[in-house]
mmCIF file of C-alpha atoms in Angstrom:
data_model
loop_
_atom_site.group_PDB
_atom_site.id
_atom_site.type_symbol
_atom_site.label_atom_id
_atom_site.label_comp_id
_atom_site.label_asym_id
_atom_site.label_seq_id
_atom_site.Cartn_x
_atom_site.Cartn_y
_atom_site.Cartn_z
ATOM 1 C CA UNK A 1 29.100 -20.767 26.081
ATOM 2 C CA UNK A 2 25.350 -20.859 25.880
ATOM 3 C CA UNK A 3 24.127 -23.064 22.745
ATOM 4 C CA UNK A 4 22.605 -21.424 19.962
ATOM 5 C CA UNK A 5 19.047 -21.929 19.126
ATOM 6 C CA UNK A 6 18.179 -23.692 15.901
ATOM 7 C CA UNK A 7 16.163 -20.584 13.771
ATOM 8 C CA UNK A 8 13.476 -21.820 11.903
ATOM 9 C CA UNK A 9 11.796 -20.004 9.613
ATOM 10 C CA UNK A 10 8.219 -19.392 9.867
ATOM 11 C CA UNK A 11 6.084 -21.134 7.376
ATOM 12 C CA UNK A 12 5.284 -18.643 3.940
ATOM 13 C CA UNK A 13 1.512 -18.012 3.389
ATOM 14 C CA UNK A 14 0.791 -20.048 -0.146
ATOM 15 C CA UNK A 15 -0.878 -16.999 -2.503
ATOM 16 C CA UNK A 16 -2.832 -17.418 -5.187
ATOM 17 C CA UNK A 17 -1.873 -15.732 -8.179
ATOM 18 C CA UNK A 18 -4.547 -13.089 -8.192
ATOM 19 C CA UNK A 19 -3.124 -12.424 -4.625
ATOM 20 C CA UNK A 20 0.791 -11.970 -5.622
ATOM 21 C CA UNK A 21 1.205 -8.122 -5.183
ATOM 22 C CA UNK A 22 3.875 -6.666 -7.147
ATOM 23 C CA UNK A 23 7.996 -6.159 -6.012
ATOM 24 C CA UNK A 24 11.695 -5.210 -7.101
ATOM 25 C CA UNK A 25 12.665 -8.362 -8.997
ATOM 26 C CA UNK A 26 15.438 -8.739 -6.871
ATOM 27 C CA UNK A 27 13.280 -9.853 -3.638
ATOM 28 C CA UNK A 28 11.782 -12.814 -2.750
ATOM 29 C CA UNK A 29 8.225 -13.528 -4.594
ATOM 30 C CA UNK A 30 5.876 -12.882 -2.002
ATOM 31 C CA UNK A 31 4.052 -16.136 -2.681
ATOM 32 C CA UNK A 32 6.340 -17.819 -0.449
ATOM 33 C CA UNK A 33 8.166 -20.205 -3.112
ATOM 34 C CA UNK A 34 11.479 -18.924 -1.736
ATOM 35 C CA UNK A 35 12.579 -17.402 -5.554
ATOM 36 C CA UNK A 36 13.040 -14.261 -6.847
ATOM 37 C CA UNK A 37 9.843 -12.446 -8.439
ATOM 38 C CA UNK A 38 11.853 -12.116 -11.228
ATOM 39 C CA UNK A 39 12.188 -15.769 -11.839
ATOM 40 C CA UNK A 40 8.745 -16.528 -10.183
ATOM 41 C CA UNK A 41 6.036 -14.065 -10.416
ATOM 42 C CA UNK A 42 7.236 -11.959 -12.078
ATOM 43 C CA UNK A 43 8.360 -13.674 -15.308
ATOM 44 C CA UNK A 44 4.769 -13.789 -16.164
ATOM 45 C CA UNK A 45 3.909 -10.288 -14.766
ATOM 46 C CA UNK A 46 6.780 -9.069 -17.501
ATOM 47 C CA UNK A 47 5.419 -10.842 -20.435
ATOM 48 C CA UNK A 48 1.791 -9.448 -19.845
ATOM 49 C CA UNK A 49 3.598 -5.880 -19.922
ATOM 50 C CA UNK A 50 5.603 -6.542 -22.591
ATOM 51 C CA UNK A 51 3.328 -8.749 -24.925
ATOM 52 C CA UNK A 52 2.043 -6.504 -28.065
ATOM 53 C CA UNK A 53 -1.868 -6.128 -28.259
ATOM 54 C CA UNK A 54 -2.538 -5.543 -31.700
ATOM 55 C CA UNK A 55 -5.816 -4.446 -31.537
ATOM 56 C CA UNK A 56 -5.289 -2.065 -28.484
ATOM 57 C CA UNK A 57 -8.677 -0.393 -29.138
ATOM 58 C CA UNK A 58 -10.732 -3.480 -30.644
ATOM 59 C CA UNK A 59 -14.497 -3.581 -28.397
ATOM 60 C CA UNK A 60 -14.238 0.374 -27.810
ATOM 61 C CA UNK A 61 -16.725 2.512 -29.817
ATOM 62 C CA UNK A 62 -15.211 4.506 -32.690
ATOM 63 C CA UNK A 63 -12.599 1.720 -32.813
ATOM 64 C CA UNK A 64 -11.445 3.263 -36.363
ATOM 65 C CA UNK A 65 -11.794 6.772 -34.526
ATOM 66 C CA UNK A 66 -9.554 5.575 -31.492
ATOM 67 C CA UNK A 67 -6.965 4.955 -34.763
ATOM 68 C CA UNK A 68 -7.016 7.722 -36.230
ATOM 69 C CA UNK A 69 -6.752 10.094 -33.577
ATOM 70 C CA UNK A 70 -3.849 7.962 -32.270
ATOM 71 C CA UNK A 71 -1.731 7.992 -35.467
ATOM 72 C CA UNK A 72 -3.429 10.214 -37.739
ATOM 73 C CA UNK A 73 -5.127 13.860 -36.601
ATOM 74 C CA UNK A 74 -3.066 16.391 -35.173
ATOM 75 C CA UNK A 75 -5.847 17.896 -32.790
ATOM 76 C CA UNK A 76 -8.616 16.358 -31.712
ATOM 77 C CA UNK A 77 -11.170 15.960 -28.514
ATOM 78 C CA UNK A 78 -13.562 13.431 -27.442
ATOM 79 C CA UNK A 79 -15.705 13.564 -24.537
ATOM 80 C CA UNK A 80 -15.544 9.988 -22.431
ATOM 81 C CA UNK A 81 -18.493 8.113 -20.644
ATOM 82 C CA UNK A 82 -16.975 6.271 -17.879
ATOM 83 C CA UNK A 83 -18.770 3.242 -17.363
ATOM 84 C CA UNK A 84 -19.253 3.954 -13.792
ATOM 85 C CA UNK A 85 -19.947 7.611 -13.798
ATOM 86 C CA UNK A 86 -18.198 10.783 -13.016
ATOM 87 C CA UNK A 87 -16.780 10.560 -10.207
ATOM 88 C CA UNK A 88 -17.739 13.789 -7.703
ATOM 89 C CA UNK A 89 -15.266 16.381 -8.213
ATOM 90 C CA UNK A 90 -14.832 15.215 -11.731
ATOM 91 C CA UNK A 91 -17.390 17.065 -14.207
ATOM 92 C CA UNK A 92 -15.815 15.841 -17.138
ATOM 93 C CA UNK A 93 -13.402 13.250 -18.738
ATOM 94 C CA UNK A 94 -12.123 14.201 -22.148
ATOM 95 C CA UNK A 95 -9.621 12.322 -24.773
ATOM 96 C CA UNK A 96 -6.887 14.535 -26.574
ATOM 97 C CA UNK A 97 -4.733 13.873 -29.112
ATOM 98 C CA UNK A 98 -1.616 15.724 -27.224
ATOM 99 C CA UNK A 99 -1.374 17.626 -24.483
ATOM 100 C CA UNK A 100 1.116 20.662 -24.013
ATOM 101 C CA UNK A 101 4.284 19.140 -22.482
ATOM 102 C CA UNK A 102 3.380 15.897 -23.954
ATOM 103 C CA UNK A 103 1.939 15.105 -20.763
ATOM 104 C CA UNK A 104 -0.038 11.539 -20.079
ATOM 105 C CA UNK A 105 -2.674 13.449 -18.615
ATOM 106 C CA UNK A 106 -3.873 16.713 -16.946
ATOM 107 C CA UNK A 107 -6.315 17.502 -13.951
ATOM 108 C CA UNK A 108 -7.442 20.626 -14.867
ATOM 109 C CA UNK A 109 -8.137 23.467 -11.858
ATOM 110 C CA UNK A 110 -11.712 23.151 -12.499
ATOM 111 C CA UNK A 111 -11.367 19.245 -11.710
ATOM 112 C CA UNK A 112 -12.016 17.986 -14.936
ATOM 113 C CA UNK A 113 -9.658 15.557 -16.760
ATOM 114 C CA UNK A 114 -7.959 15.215 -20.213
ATOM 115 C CA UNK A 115 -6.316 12.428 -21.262
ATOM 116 C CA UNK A 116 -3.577 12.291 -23.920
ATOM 117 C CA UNK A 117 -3.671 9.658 -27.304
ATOM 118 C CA UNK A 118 -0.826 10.004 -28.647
ATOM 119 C CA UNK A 119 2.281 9.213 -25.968
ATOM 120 C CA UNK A 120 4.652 6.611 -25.633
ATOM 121 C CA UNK A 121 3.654 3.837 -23.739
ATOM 122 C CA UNK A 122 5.177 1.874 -21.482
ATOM 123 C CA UNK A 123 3.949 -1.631 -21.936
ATOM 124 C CA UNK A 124 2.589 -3.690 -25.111
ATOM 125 C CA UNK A 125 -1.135 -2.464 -24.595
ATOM 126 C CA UNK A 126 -2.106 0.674 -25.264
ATOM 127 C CA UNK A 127 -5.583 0.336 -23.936
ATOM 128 C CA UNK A 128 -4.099 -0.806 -20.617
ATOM 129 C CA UNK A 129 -1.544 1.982 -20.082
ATOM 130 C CA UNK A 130 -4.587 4.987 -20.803
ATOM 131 C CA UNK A 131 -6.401 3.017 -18.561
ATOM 132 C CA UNK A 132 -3.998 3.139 -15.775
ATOM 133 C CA UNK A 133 -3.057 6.642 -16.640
ATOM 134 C CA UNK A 134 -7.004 7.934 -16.534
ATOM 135 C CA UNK A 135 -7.399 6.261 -13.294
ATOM 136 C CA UNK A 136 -4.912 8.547 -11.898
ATOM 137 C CA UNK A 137 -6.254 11.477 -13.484
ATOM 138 C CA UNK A 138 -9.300 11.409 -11.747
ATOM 139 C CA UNK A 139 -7.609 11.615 -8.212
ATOM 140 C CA UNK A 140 -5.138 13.575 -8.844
ATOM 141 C CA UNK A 141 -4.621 16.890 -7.462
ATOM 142 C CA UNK A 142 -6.491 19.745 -9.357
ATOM 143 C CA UNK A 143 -4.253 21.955 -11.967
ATOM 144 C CA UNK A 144 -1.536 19.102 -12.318
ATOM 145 C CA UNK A 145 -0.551 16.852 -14.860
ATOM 146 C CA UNK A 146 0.018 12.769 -14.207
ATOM 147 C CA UNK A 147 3.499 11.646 -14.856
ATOM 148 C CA UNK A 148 4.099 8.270 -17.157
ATOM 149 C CA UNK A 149 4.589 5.122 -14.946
ATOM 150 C CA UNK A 150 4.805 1.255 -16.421
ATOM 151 C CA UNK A 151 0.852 0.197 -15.629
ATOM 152 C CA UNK A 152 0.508 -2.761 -13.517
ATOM 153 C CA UNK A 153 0.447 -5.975 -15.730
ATOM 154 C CA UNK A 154 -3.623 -6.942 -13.958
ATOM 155 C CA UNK A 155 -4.687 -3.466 -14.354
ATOM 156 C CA UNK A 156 -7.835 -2.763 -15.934
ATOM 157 C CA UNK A 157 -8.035 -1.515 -19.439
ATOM 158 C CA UNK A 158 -10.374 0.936 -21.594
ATOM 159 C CA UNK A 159 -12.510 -1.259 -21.858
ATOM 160 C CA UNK A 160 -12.912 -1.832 -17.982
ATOM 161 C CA UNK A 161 -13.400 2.013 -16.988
ATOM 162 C CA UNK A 162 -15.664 3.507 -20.554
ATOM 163 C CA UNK A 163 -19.380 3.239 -21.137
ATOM 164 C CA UNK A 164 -19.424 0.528 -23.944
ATOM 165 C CA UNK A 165 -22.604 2.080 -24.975
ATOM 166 C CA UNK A 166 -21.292 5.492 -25.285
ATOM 167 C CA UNK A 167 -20.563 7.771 -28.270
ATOM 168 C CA UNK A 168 -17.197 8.302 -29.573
ATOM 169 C CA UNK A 169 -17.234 11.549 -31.467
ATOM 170 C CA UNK A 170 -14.260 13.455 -32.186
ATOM 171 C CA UNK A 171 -13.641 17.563 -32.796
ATOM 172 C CA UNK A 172 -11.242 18.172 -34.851
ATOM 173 C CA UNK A 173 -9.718 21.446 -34.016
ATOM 174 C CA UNK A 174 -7.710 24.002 -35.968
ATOM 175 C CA UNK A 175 -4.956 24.270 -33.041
ATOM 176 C CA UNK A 176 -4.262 23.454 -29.804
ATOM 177 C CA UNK A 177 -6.027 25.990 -27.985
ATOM 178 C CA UNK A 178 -8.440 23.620 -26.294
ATOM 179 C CA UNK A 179 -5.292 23.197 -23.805
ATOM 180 C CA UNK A 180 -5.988 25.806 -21.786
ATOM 181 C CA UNK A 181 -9.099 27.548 -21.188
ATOM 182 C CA UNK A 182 -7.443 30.742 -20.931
ATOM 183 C CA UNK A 183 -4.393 30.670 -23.542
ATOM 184 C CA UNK A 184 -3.401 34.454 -23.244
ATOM 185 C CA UNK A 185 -2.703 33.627 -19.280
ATOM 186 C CA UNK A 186 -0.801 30.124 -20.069
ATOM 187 C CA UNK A 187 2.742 30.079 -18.355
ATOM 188 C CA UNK A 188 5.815 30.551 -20.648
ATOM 189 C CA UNK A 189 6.229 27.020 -20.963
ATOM 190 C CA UNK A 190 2.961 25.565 -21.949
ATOM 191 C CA UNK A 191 2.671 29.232 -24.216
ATOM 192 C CA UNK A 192 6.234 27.650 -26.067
ATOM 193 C CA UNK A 193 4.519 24.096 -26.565
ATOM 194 C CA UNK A 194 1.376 25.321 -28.114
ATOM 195 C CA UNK A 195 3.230 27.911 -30.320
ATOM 196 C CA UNK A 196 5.094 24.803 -31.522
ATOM 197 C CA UNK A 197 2.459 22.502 -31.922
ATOM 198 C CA UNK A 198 -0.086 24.702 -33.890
ATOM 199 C CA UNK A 199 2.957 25.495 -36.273
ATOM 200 C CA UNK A 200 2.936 21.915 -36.957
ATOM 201 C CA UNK A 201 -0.568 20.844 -37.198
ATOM 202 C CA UNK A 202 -1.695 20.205 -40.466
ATOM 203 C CA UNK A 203 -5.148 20.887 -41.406
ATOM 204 C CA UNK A 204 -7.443 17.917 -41.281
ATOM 205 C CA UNK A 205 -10.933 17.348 -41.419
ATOM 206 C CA UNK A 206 -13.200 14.404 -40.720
ATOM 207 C CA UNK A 207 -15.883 13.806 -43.341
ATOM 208 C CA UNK A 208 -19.337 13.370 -41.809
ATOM 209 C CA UNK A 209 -20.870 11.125 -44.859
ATOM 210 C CA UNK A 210 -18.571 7.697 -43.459
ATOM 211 C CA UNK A 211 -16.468 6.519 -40.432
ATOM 212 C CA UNK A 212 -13.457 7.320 -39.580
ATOM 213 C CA UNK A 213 -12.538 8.992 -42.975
ATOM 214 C CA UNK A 214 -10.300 11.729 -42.505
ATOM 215 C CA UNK A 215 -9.212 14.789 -45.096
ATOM 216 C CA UNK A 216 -5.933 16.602 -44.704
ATOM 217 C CA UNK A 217 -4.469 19.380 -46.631
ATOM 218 C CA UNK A 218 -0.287 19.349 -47.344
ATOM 219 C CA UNK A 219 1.910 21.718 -49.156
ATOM 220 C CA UNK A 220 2.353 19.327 -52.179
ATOM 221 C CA UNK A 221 -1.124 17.828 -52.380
ATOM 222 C CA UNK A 222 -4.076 17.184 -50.212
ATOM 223 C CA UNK A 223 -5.181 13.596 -49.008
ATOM 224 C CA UNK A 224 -7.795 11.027 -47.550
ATOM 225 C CA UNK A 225 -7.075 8.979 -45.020
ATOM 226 C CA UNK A 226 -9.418 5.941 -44.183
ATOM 227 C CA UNK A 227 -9.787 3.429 -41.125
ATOM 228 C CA UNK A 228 -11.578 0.664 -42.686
ATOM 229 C CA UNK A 229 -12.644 -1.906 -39.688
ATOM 230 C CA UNK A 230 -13.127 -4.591 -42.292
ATOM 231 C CA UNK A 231 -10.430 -7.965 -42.194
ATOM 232 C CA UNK A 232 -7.470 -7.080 -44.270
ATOM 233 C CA UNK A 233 -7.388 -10.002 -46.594
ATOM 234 C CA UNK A 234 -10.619 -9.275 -47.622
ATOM 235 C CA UNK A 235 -10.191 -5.824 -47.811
ATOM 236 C CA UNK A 236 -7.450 -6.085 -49.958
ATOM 237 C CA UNK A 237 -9.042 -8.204 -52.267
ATOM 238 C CA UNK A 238 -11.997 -5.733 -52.684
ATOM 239 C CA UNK A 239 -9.913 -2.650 -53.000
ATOM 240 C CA UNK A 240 -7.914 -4.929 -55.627
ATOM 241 C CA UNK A 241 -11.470 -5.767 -57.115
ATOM 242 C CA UNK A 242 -11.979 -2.207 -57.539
ATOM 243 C CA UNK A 243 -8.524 -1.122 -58.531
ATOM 244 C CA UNK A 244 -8.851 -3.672 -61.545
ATOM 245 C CA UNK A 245 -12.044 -2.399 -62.397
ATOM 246 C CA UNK A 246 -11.312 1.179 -62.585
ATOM 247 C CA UNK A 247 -12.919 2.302 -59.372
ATOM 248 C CA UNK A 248 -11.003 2.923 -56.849
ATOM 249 C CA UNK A 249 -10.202 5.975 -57.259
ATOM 250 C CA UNK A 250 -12.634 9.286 -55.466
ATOM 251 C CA UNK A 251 -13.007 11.329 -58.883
ATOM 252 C CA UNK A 252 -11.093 13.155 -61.617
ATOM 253 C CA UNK A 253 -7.246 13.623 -60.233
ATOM 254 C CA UNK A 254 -7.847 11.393 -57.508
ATOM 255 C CA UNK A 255 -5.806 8.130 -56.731
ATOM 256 C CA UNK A 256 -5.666 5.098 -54.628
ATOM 257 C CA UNK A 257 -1.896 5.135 -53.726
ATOM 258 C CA UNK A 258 -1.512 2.036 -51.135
ATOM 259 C CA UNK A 259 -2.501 1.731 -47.439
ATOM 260 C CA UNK A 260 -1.374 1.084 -44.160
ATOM 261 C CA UNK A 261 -1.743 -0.890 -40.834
ATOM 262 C CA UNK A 262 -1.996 0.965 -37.659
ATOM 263 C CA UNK A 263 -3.567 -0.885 -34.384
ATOM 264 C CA UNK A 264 -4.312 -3.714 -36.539
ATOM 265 C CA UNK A 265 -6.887 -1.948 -39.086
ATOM 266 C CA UNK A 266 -6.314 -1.627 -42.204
ATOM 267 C CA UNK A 267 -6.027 2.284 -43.680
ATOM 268 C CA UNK A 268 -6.458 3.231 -47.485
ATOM 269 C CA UNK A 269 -5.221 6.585 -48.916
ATOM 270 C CA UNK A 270 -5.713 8.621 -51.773
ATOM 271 C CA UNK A 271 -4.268 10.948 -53.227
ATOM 272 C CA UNK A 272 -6.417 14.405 -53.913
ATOM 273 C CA UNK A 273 -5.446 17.448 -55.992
ATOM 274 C CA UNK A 274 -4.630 20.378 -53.841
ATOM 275 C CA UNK A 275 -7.555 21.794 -54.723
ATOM 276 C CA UNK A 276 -9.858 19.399 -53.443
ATOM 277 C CA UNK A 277 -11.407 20.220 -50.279
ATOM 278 C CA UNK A 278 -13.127 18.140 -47.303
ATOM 279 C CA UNK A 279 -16.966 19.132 -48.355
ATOM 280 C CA UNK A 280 -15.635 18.017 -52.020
ATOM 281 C CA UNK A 281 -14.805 14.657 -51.596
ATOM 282 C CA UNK A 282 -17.798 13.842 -48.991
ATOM 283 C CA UNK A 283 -20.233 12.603 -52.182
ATOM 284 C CA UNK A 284 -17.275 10.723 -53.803
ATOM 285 C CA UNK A 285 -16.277 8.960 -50.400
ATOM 286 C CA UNK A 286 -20.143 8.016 -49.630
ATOM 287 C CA UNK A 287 -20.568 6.594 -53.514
ATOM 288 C CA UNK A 288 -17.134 4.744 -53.045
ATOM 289 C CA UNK A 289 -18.432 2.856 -49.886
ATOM 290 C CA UNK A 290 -21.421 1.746 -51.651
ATOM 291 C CA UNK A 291 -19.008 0.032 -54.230
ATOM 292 C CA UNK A 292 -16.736 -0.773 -51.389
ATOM 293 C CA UNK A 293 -19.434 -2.980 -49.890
ATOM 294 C CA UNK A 294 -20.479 -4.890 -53.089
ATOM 295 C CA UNK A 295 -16.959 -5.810 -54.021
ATOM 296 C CA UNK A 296 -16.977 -6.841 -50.047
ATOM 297 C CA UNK A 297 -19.963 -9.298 -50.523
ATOM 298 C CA UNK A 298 -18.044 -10.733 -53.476
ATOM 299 C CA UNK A 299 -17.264 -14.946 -52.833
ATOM 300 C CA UNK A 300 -15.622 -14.869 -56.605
ATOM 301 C CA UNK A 301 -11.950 -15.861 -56.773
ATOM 302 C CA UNK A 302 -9.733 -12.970 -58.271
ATOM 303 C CA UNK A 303 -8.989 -12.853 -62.229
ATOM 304 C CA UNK A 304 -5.322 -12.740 -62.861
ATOM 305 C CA UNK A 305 -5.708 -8.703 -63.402
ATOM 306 C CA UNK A 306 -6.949 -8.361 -60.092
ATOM 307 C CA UNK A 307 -4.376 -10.869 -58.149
ATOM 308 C CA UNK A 308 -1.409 -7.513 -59.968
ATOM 309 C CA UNK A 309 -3.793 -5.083 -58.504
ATOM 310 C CA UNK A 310 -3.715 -6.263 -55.282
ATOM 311 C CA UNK A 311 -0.003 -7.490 -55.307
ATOM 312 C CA UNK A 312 0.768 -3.687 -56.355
ATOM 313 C CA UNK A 313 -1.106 -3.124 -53.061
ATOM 314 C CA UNK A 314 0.571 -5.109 -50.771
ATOM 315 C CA UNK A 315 3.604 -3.622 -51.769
ATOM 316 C CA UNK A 316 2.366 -0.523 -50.782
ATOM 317 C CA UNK A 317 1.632 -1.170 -47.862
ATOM 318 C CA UNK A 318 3.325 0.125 -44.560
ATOM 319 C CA UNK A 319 3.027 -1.164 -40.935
ATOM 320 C CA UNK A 320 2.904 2.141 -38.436
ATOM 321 C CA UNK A 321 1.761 -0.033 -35.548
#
């Protein structure tokens, strides 16, 4: 019987990390350490998907914008500058807040892209899954949507692919007619999805006097709803500055009601009578940030009045994101 040769195994090629690619978790890491990517690799690939980015949209312009439209307006656009350009084929990249189907994305026929806000993500960081999402977008086929995937943990983010030096200016529409360019010829499906959504959009309205301040109208009363950029302790002690002092509120009827956190910035609302529009409350919302500001500036420790004000506060205060 003829002997068996010894087998050796061939030497593994040492990778660095930036090298590792990506596998099932059940096969060997590819950086030769003889372990599963699960245990190896991937353990760290994992907790960069999974770790929770608080400030998803923090270095973006319109950072209280990006907010907003993700928690906030029911139907908004916003045109993108990619940092890089358009690329050919491409003539324009815009932001929505949802997208019939609640697709990720959608490569129009004409080429251009929108890119849906306000889906589930797969991963901890926002930024990073609507970058990964957009980059797929802009090669995908003309006149079809891009499915959700878990973005690779190294991808790049927002940050990586816009213009930092761009504008960030939202449209708030009515509807969701800016879904198709021609909604009288939409198919039956995507005609059912916008029927539904525009039933339940609720009128909203972004006041042009400050950032990121937002109007909408309910059935019981109207409201404003405001993405303040500023560090919440200290915002909390102004707004309880103001509270104390009588000033917090936007006018006759109106009332500072609590706030909440959403993408870690801090948002203040108010309640409005129901028959206070947008273009009414655009002179009380510019005086209020001029008060805002100097109670800001203020180094003064709080009086005992002002500590209940903004303990009343904090307990009214919910965490969306």
């Amino acid at each position: 019987m003829a002997k068996k040769r010894p087998q050796t195994k061939g030497k593994q090629p040492q990778l660095t990390d930036g090298q590792v690619p990506v596998v099932g978790a059940r096969e060997p890491c590819p950086c030769g350490s003889g372990r599963r990517y699960k245990a190896c690799h991937g353990r760290a690939a994992a907790h960069a998907v999974t770790e929770l980015v608080h400030r998803p949209f923090e270095g973006l312009p319109g950072e209280g914008d990006w907010v907003a439209l993700r928690e906030l307006v029911p139907a908004a656009t916003v045109e993108l500058p990619l940092k890089d350009g358009l690329p050919d084929g491409v003539p324009s990249v815009f932001l929505a807040t949802v997208l019939p189907m609640a697709w990720p994305a959608l490569r129009r026929d004409d080429g251009s892209v929108l890119l849906g806000l306000q889906n589930d993500t797969a991963s901890g960081d926002i930024s990073r899954d609507l970058a990964d999402t957009l980059q797929r977008a802009l090669t995908a086929e003309p006149g079809s949507p891009v499915q959700a995937r878990r973005a690779p943990a190294d991808g790049p983010r927002l940050q990586d692919l816009l213009d930092p030096e761009g504008t960030f200016e939202p449209i708030v529409h009515a509807g969701f007619e800016f879904w198709v360019p021609d909604s009288e010829n939409a198919s039956p499906e995507v005609s059912a999805s916008l029927e539904r959504a525009n039933a339940a959009a609720i009128p909203t309205v972004k006041l042009s006097g400050v950032d990121s301040a937002y109007w909408c109208e309910t059935p019981e009363k109207n409201h404003l709803r405001w993405v303040m950029p500023h560090p919440e302790e200290q915002l909390l002690d102004a707004l309880a500055r103001l509270h104390a002092a009588g000033t917090s509120s936007l006018g006759e009827g109106t009332r500072l009601v609590g706030s909440f956190r959403a993408h870690g910035l801090t948002v203040p609302v108010w309640d409005l009578p129901t028959g206070m529009g947008a273009e009414d409350i655009e002179k009380p919302a510019a005086e209020f940030a001029e008060r805002l500001a100097t109670a800001l500036g203020s180094e003064a420790p709080l009086t005992p009045e002002e500590r209940r004000a903004r303990g009343g506060l904090t307990n009214r205060q919910v965490t969306l994101s």
